[in-house]
GROMACS .gro file of N, CA and C in nm:
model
  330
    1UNK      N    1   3.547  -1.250  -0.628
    1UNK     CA    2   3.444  -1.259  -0.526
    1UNK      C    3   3.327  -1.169  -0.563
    2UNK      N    4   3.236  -1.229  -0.510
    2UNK     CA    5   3.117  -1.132  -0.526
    2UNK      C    6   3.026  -1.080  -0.406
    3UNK      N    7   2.962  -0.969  -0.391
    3UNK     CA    8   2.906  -0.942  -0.303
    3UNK      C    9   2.806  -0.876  -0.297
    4UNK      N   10   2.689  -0.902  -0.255
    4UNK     CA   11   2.580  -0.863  -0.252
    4UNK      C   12   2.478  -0.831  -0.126
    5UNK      N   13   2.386  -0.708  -0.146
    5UNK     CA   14   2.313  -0.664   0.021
    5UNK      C   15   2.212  -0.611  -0.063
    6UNK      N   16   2.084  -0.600   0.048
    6UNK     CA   17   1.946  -0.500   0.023
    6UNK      C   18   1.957  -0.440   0.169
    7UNK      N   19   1.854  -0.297   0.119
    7UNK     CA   20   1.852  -0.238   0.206
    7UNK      C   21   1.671  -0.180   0.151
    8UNK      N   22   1.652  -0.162   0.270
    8UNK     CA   23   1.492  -0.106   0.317
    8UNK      C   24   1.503   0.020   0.276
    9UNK      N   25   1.424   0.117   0.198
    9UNK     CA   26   1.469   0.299   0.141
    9UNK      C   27   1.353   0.340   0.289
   10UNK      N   28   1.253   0.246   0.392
   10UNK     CA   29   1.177   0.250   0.493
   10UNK      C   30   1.272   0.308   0.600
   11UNK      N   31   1.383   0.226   0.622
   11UNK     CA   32   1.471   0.260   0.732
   11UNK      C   33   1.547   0.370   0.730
   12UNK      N   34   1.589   0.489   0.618
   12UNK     CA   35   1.586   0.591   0.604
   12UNK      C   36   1.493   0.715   0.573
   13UNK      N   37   1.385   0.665   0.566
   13UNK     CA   38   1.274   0.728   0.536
   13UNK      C   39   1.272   0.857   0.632
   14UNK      N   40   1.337   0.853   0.745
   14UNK     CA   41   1.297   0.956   0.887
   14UNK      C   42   1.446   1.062   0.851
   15UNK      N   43   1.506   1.034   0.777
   15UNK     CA   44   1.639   1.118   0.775
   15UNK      C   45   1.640   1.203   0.710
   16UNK      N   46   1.679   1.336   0.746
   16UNK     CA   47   1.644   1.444   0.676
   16UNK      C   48   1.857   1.508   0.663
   17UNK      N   49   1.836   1.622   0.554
   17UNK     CA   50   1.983   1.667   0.508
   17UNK      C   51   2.054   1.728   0.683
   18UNK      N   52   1.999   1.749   0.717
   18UNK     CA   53   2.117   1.825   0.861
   18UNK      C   54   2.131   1.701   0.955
   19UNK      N   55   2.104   1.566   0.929
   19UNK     CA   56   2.152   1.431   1.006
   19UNK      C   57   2.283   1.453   0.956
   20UNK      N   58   2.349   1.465   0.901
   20UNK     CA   59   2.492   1.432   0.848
   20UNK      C   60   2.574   1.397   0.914
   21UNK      N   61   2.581   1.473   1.047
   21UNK     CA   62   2.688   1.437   1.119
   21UNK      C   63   2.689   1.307   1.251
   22UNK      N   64   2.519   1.287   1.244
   22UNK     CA   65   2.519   1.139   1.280
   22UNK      C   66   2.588   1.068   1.205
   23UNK      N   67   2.522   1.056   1.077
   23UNK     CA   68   2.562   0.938   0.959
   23UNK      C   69   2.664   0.948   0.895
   24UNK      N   70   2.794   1.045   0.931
   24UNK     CA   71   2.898   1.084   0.829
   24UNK      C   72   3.020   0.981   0.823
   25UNK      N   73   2.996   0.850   0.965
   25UNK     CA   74   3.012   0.703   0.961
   25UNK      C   75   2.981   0.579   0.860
   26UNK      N   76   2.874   0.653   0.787
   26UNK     CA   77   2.862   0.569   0.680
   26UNK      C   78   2.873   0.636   0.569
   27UNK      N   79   2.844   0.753   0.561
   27UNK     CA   80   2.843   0.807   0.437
   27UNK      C   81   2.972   0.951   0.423
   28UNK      N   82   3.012   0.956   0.266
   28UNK     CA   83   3.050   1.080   0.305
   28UNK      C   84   2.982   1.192   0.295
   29UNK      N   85   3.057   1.274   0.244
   29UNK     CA   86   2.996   1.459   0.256
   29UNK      C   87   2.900   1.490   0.096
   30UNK      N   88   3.025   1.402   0.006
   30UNK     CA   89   2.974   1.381  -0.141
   30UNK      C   90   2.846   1.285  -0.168
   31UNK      N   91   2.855   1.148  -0.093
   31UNK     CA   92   2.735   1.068  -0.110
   31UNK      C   93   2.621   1.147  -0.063
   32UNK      N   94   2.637   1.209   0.078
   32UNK     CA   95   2.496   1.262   0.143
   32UNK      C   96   2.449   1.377   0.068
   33UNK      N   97   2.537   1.460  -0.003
   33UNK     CA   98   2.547   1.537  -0.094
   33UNK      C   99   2.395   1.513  -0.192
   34UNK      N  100   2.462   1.370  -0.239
   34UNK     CA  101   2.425   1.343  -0.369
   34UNK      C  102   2.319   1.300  -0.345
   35UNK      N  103   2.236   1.225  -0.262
   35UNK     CA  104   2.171   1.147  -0.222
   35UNK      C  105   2.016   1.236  -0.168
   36UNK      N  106   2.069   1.372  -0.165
   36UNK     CA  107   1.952   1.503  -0.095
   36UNK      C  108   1.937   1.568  -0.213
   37UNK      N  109   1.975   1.540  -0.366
   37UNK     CA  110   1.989   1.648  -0.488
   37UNK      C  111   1.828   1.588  -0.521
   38UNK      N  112   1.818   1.440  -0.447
   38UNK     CA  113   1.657   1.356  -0.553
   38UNK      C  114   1.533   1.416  -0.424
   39UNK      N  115   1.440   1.375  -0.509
   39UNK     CA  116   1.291   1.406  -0.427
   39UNK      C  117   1.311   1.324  -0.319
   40UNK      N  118   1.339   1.195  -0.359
   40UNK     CA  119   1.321   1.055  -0.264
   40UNK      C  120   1.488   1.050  -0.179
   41UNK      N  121   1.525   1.110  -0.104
   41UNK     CA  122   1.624   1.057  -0.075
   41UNK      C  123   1.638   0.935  -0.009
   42UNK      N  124   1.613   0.890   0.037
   42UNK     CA  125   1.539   0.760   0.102
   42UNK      C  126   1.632   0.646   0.004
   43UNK      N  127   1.566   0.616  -0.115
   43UNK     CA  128   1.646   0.577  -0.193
   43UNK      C  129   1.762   0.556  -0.250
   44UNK      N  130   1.781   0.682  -0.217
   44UNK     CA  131   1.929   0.702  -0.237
   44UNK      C  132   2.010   0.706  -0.142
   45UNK      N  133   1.964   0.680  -0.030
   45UNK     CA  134   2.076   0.675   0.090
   45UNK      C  135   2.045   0.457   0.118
   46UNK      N  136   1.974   0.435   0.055
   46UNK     CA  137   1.939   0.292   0.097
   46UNK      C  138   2.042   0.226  -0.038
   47UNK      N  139   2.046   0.291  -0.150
   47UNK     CA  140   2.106   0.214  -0.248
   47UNK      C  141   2.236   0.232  -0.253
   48UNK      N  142   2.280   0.315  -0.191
   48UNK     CA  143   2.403   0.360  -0.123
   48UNK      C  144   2.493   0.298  -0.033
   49UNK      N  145   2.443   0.289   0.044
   49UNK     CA  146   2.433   0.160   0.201
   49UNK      C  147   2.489   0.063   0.123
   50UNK      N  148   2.377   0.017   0.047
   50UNK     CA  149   2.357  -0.157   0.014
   50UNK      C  150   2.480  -0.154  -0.060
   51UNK      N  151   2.534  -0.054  -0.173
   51UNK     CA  152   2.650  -0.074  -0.279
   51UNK      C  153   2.748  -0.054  -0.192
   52UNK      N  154   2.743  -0.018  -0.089
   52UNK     CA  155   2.912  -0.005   0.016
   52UNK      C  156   2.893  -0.146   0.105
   53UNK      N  157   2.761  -0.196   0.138
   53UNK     CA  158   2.785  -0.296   0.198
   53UNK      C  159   2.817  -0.432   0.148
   54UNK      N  160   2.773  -0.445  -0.041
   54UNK     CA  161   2.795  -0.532  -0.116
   54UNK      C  162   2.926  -0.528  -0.160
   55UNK      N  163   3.008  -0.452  -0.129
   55UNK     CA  164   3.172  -0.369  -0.173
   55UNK      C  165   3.203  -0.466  -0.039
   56UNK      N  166   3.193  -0.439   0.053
   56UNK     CA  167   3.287  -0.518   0.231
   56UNK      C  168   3.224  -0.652   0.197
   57UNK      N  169   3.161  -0.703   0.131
   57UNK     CA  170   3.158  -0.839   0.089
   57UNK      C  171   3.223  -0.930  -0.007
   58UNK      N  172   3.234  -0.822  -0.088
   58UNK     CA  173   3.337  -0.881  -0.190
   58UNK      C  174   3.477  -0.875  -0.185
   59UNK      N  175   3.529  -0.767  -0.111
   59UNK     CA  176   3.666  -0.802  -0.070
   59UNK      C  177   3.661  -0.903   0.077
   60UNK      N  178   3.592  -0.972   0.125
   60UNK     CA  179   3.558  -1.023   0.207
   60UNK      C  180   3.606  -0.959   0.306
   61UNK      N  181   3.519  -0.846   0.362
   61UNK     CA  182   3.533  -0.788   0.472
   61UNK      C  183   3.661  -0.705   0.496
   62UNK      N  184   3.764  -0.710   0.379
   62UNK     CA  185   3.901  -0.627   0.427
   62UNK      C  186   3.878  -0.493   0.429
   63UNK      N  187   3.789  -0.425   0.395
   63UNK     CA  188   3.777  -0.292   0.375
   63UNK      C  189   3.671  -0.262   0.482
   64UNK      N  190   3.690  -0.153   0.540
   64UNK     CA  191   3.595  -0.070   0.605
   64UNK      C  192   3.507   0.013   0.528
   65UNK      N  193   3.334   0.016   0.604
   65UNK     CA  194   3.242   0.092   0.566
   65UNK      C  195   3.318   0.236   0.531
   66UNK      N  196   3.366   0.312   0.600
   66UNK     CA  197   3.413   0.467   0.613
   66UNK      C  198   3.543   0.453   0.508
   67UNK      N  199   3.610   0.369   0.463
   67UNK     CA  200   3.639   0.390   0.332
   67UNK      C  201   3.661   0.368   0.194
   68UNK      N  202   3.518   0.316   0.203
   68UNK     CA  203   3.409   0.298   0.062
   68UNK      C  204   3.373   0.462   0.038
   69UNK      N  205   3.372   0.447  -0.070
   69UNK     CA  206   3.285   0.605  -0.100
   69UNK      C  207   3.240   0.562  -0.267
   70UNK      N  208   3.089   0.573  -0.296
   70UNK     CA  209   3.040   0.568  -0.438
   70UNK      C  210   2.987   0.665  -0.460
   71UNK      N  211   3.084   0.708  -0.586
   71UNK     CA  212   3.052   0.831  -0.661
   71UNK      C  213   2.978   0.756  -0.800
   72UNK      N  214   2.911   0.868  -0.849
   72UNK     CA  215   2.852   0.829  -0.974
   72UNK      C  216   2.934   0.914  -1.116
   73UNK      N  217   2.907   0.821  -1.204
   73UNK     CA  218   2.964   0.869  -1.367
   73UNK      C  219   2.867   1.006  -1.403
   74UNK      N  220   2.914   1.070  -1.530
   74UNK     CA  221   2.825   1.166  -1.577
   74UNK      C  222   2.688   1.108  -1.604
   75UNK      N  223   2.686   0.967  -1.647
   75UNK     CA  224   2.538   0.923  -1.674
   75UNK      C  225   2.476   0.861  -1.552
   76UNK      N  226   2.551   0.869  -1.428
   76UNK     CA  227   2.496   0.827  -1.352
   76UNK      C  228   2.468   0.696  -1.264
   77UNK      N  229   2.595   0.639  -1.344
   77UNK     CA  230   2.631   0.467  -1.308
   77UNK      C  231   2.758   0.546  -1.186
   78UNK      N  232   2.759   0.395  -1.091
   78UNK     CA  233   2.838   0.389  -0.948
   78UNK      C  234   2.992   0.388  -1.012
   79UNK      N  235   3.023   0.431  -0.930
   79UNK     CA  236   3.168   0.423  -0.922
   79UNK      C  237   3.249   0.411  -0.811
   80UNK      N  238   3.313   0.255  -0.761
   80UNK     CA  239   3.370   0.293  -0.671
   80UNK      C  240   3.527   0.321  -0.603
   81UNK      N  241   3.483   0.387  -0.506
   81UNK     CA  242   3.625   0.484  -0.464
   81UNK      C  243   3.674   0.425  -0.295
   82UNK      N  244   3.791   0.345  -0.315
   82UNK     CA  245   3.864   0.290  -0.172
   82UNK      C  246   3.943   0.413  -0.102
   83UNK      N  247   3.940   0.454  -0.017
   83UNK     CA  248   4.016   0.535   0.088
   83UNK      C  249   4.085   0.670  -0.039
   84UNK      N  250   3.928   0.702  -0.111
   84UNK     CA  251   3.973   0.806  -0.199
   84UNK      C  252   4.054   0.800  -0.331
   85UNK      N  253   4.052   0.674  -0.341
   85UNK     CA  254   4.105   0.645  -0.521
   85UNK      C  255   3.964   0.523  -0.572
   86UNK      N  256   4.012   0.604  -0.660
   86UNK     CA  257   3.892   0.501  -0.776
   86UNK      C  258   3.936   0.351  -0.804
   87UNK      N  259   3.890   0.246  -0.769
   87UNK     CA  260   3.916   0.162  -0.739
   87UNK      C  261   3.884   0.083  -0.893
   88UNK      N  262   3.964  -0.016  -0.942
   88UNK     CA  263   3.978  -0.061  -1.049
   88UNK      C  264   3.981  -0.189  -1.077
   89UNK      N  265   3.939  -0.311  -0.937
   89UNK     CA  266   3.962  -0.411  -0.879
   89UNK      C  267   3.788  -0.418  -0.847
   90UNK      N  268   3.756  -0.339  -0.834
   90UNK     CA  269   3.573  -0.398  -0.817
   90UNK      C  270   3.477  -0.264  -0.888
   91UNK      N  271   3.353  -0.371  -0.965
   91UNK     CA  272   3.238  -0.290  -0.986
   91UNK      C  273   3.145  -0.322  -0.931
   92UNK      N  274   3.044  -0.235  -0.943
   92UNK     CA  275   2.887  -0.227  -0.864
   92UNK      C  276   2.812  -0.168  -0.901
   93UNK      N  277   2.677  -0.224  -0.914
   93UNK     CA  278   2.573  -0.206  -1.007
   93UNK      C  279   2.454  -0.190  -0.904
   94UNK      N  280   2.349  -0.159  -0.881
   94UNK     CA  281   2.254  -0.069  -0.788
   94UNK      C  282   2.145  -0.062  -0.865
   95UNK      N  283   2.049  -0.079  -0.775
   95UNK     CA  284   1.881  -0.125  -0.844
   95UNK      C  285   1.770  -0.054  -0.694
   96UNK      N  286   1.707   0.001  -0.751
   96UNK     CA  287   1.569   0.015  -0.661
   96UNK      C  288   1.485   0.018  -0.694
   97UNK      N  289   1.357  -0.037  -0.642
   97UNK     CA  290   1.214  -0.024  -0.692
   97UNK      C  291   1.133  -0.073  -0.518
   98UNK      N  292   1.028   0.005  -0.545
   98UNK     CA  293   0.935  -0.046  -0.417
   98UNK      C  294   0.969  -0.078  -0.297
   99UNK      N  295   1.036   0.057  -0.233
   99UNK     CA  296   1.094   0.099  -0.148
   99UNK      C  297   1.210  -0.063  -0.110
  100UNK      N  298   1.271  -0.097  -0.192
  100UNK     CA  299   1.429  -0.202  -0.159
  100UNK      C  300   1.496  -0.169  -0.255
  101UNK      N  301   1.617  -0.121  -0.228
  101UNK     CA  302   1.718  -0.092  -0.290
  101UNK      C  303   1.785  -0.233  -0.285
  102UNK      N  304   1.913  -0.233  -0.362
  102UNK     CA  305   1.990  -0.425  -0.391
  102UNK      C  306   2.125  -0.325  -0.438
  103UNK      N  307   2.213  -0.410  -0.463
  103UNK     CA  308   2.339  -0.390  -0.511
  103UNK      C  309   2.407  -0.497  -0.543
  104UNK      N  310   2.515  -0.528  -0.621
  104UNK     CA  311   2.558  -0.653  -0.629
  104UNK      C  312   2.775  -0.521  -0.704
  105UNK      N  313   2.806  -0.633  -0.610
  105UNK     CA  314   2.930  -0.556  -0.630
  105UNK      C  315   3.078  -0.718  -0.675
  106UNK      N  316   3.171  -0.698  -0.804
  106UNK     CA  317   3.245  -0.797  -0.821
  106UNK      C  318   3.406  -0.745  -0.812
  107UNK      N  319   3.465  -0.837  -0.770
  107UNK     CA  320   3.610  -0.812  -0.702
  107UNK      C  321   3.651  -0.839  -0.840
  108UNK      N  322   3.741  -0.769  -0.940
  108UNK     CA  323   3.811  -0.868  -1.094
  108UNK      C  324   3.918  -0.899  -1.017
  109UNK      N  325   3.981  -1.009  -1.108
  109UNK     CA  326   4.069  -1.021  -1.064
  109UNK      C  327   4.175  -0.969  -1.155
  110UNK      N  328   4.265  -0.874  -1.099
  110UNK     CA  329   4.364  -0.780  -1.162
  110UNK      C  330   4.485  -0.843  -1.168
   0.00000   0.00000   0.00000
């Protein structure tokens, strides 16, 4: 299966690092983490979104938002992590430009 979402980097634009505990529903401690290290966080909380929401698409909806978690490699590619294990059954790849982030995430079949 495959799954794919965009997200607006506009609709986070107003969120600043001490929201956390609004948003700690979608994100974790490590993503929001990671996501406040760039100038633009915006971006990074939108390309974020979109790669967890393109993840609940490709397992068709069996997984919950809250336990998705994408961590990144040393170079900086996604990695994703189901209810805290690194998941080995789907990848996801993440794109932004001009304030829309995209994601496109694939279920292998194992």
């Amino acid at each position: 299966m495959i799954g794919i979402d965009i997200a607006s980097s506009k609709r986070f634009g107003t969120i600043s690092k001490k929201d956390f505990k609004h948003w700690s529903k979608w994100y974790t401690k490590r993503e929001w983490d990671y996501c406040f290290t760039f100038a633009m966080p915006a971006e990074r909380l939108a390309s974020t979104f979109a790669a967890k929401e393109a993840v609940i698409k490709a397992f068709e909806k069996k997984v919950k938002l809250g336990d998705i978690e994408i961590r990144r490699t040393q170079n900086g590619g996604p990695k994703v992590y189901i209810k805290g294990k690194q998941s080995s059954k789907v990848v996801v790849t993440i794109t932004h430009d001009a304030g829309i982030a995209a994601a496109v995430a694939l279920l292998k079949n194992v």
